[in-house]
JSON list of C-alpha atoms in Angstrom, two decimals:
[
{"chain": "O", "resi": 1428, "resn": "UNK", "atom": "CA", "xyz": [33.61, 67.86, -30.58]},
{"chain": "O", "resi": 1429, "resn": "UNK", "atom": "CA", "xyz": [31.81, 65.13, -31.10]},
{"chain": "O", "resi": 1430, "resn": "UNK", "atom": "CA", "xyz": [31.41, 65.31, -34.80]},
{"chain": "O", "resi": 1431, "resn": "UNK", "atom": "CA", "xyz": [35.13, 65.43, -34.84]},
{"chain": "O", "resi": 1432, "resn": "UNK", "atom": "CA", "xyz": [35.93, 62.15, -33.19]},
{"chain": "O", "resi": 1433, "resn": "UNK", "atom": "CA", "xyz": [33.50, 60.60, -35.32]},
{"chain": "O", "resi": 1434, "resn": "UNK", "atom": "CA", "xyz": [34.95, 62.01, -38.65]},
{"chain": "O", "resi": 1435, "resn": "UNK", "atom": "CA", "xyz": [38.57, 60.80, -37.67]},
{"chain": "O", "resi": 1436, "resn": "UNK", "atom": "CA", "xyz": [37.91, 57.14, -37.06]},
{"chain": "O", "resi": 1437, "resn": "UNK", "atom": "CA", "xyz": [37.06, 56.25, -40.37]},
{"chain": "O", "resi": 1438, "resn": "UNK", "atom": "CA", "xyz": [40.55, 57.97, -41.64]},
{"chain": "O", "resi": 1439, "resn": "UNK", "atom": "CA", "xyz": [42.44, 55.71, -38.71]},
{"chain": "O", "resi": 1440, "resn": "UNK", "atom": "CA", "xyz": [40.25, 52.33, -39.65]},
{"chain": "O", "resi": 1441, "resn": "UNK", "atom": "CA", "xyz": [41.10, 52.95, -43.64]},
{"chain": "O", "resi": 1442, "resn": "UNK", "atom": "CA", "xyz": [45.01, 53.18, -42.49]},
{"chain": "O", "resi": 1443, "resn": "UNK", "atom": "CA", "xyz": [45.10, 50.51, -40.75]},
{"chain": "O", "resi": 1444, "resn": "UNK", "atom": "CA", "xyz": [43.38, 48.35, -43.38]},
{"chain": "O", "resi": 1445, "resn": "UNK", "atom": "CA", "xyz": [45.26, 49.84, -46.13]},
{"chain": "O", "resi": 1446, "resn": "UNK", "atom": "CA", "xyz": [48.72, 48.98, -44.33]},
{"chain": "O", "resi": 1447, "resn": "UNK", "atom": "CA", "xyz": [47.45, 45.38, -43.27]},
{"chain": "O", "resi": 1448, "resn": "UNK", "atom": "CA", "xyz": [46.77, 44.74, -47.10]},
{"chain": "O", "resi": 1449, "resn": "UNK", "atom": "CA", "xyz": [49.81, 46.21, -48.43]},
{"chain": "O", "resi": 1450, "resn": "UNK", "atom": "CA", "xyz": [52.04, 43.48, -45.99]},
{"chain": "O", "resi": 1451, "resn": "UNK", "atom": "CA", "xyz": [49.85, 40.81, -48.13]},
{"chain": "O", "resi": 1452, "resn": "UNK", "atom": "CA", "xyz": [49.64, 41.97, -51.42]},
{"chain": "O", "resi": 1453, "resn": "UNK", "atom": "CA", "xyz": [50.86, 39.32, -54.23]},
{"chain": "O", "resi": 1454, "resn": "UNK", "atom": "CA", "xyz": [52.87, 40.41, -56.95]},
{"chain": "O", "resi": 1455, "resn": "UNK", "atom": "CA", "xyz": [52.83, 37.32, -59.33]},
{"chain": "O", "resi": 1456, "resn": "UNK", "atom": "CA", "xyz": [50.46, 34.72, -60.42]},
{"chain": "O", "resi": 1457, "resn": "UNK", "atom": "CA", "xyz": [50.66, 30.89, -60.81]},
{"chain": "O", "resi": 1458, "resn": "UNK", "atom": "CA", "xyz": [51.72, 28.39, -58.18]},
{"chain": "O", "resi": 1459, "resn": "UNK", "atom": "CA", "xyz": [54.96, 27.35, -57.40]},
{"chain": "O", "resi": 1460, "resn": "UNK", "atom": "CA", "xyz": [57.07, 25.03, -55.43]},
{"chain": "O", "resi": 1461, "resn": "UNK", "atom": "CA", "xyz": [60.06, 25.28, -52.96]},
{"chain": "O", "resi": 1462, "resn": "UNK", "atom": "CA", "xyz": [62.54, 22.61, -52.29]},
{"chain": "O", "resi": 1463, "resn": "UNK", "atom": "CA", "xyz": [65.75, 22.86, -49.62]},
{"chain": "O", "resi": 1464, "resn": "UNK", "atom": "CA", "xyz": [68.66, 22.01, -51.56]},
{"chain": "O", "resi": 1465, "resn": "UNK", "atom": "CA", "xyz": [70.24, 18.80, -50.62]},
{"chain": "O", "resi": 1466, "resn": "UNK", "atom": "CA", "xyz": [74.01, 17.68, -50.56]},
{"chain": "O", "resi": 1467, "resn": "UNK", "atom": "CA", "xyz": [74.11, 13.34, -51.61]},
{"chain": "O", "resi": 1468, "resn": "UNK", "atom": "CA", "xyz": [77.80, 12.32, -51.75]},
{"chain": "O", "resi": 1469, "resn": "UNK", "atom": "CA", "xyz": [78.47, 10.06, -54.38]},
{"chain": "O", "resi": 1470, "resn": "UNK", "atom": "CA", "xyz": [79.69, 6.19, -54.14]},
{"chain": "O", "resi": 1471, "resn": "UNK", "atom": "CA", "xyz": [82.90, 6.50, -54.30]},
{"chain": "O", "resi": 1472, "resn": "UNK", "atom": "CA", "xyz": [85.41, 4.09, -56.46]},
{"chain": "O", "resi": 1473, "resn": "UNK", "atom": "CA", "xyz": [88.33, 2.15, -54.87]},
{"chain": "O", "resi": 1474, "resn": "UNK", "atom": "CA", "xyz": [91.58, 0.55, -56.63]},
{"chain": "O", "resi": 1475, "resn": "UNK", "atom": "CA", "xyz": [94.63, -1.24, -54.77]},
{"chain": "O", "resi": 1476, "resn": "UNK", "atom": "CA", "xyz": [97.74, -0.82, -55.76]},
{"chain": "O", "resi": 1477, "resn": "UNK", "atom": "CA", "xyz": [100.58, -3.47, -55.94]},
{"chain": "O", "resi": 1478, "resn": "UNK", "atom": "CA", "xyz": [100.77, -7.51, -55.23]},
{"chain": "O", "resi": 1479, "resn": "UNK", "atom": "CA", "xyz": [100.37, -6.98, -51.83]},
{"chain": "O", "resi": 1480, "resn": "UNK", "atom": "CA", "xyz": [98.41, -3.81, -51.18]},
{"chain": "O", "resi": 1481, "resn": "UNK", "atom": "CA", "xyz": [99.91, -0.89, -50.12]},
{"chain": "O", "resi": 1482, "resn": "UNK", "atom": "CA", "xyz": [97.46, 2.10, -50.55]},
{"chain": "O", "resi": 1483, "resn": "UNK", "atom": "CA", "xyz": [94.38, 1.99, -51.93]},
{"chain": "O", "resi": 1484, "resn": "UNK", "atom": "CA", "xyz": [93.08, 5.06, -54.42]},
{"chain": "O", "resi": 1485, "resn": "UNK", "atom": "CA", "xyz": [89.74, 6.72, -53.47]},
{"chain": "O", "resi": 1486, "resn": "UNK", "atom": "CA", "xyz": [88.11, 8.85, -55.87]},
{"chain": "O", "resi": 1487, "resn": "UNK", "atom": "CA", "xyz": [84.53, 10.03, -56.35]},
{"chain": "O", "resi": 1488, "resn": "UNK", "atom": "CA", "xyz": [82.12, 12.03, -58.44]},
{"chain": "O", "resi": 1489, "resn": "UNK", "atom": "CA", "xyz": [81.79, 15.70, -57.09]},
{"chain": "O", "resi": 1490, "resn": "UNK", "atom": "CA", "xyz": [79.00, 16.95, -55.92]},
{"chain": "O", "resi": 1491, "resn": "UNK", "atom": "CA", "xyz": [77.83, 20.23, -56.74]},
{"chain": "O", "resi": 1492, "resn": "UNK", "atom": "CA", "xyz": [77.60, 22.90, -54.32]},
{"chain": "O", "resi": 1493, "resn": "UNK", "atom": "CA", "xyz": [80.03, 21.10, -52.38]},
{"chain": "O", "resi": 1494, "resn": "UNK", "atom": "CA", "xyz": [83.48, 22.19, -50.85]},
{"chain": "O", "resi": 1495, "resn": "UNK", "atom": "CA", "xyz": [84.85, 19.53, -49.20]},
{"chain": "O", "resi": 1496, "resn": "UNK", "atom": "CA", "xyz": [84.05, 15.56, -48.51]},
{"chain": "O", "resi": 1497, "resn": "UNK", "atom": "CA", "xyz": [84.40, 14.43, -44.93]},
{"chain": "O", "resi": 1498, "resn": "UNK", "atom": "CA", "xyz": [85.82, 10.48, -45.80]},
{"chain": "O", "resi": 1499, "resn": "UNK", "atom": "CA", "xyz": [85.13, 7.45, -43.67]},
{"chain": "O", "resi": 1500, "resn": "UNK", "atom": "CA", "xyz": [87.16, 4.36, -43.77]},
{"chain": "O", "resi": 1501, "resn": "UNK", "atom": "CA", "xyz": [85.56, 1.17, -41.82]},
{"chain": "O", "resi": 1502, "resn": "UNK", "atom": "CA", "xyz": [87.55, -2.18, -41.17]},
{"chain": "O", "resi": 1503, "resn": "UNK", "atom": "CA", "xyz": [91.34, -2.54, -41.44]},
{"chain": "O", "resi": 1504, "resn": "UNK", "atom": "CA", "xyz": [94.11, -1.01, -39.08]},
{"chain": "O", "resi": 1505, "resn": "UNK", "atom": "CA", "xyz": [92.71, 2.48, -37.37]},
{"chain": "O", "resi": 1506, "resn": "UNK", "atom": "CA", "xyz": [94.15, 5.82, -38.79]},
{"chain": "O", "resi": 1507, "resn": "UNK", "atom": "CA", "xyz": [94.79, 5.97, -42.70]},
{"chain": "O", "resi": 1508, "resn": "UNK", "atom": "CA", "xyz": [95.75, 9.22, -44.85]},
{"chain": "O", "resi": 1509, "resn": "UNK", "atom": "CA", "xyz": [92.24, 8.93, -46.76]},
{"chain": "O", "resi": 1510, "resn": "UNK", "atom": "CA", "xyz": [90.18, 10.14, -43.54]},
{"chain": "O", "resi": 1511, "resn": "UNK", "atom": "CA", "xyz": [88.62, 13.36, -42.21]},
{"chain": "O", "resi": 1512, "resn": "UNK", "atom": "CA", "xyz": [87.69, 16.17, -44.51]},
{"chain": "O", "resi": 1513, "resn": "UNK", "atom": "CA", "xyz": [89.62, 16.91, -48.09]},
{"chain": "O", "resi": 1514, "resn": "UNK", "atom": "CA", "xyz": [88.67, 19.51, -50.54]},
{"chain": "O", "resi": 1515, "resn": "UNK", "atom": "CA", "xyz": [89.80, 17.38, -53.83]},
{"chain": "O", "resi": 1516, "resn": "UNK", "atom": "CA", "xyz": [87.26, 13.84, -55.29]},
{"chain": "O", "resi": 1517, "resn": "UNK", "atom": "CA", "xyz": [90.04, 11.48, -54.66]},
{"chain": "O", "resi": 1518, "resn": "UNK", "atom": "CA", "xyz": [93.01, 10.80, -52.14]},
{"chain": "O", "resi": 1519, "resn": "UNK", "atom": "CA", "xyz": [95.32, 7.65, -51.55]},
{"chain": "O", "resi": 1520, "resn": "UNK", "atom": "CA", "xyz": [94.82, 6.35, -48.32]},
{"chain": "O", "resi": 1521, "resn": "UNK", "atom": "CA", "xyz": [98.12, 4.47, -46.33]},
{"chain": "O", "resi": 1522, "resn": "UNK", "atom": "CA", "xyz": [98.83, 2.49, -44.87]},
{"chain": "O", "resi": 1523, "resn": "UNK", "atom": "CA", "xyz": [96.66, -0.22, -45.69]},
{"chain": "O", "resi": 1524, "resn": "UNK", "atom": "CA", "xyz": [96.71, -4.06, -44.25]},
{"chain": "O", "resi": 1525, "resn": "UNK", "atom": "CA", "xyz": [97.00, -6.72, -46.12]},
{"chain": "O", "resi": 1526, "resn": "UNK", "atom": "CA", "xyz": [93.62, -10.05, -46.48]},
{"chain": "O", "resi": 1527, "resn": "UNK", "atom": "CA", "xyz": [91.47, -7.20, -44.97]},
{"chain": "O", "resi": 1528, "resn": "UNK", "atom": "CA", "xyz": [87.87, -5.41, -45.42]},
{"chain": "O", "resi": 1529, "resn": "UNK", "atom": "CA", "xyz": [87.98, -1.57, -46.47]},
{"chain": "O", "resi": 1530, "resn": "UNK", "atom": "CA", "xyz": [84.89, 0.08, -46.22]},
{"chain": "O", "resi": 1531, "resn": "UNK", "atom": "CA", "xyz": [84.57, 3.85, -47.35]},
{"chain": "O", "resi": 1532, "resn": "UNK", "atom": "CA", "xyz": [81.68, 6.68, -47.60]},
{"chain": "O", "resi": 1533, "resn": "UNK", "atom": "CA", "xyz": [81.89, 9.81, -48.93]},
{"chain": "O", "resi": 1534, "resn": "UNK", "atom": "CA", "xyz": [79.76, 12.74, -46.99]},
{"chain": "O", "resi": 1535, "resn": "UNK", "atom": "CA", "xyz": [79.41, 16.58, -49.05]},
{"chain": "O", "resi": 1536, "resn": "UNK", "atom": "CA", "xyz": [80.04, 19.59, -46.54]},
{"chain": "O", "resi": 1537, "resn": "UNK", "atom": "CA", "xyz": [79.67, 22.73, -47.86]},
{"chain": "O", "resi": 1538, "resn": "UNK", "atom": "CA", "xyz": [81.09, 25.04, -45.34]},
{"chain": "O", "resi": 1539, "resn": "UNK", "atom": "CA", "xyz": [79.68, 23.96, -41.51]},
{"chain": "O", "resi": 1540, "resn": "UNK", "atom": "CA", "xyz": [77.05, 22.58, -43.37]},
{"chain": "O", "resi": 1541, "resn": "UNK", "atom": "CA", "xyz": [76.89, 18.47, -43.45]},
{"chain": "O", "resi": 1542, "resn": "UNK", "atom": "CA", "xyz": [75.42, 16.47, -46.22]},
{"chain": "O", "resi": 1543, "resn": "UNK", "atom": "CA", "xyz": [74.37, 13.04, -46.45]},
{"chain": "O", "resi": 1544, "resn": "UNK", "atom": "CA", "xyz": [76.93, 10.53, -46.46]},
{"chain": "O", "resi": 1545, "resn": "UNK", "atom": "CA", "xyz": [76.92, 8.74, -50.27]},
{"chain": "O", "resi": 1546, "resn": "UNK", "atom": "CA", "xyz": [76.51, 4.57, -50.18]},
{"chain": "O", "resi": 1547, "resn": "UNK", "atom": "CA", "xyz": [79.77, 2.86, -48.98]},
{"chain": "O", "resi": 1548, "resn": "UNK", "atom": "CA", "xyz": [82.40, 0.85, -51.18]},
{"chain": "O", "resi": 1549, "resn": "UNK", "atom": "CA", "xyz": [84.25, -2.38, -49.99]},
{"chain": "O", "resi": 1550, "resn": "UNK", "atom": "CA", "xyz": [87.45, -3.22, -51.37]},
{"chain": "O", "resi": 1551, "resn": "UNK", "atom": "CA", "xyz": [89.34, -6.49, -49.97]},
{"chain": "O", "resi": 1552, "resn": "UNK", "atom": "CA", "xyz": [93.23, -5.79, -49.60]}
]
C-alpha cells in the first residue's frame, strides 16, 4: 500500500502544475500598451443674434464616441434653452439678457458615462 501512495503523488503534483501553467501561458510576443479611452468635449463656438441679443447659437465639434453633451451656461439670467444634456453639436439658447457675461462648457457623456467638460467660451450680449 505503500508503494501505491507514493506512485500517485507525483501524477497529483504534475496536475496541479500543469493546470497552474496553463492559467499563465502567453500566446503572443512583444510588449504592448493599454490606455482607458477618454471623452474631452470640445470648446465650443458662440454667435449672438440681432442688435440687441436675443439668443445666442452654441455649436461645437463632436466628439467621438460620444452621445450626448451635458451644456453649462454661467452668468446671465438663470434657466436658458441651451442647458442640460442634448444629443445634437449645437442648440440656440433663449432667452438671453442684454450688456451681460455668457459663459458655456461643453461636457461628452456617452451613456451614464461622464466626460470631461471641454474649456469654456465667453460671449458678451
Amino acid at each position: 500500500m505503500r508503494l501505491g501512495a507514493i506512485s500517485l503523488l507525483p501524477l497529483v503534483a504534475l496536475a496541479a502544475v500543469a493546470t497552474g501553467a496553463a492559467a499563465w501561458s502567453v500566446t503572443g510576443h512583444g510588449a504592448g500598451a493599454a490606455k482607458a479611452r477618454t471623452l474631452v468635449g470640445a470648446q465650443p463656438t458662440l454667435t449672438k443674434s440681432g442688435v440687441v441679443t436675443l439668443s445666442i447659437a452654441v455649436s461645437w465639434a463632436a466628439t467621438t464616441g460620444a452621445t450626448g453633451y451635458h451644456i453649462t451656461r454661467n452668468g446671465g439670467a438663470p434657466g436658458g434653452t441651451c442647458t442640460g444634456t442634448v444629443t445634437s453639436t449645437s442648440c440656440s439658447d433663449t432667452p438671453v439678457l442684454p450688456l451681460q457675461t455668457y459663459t458655456y462648457t461643453v461636457t461628452p457623456v456617452a451613456g451614464s458615462w461622464t466626460g470631461t467638460a471641454g474649456p469654456g467660451a465667453t460671449i458678451n450680449t
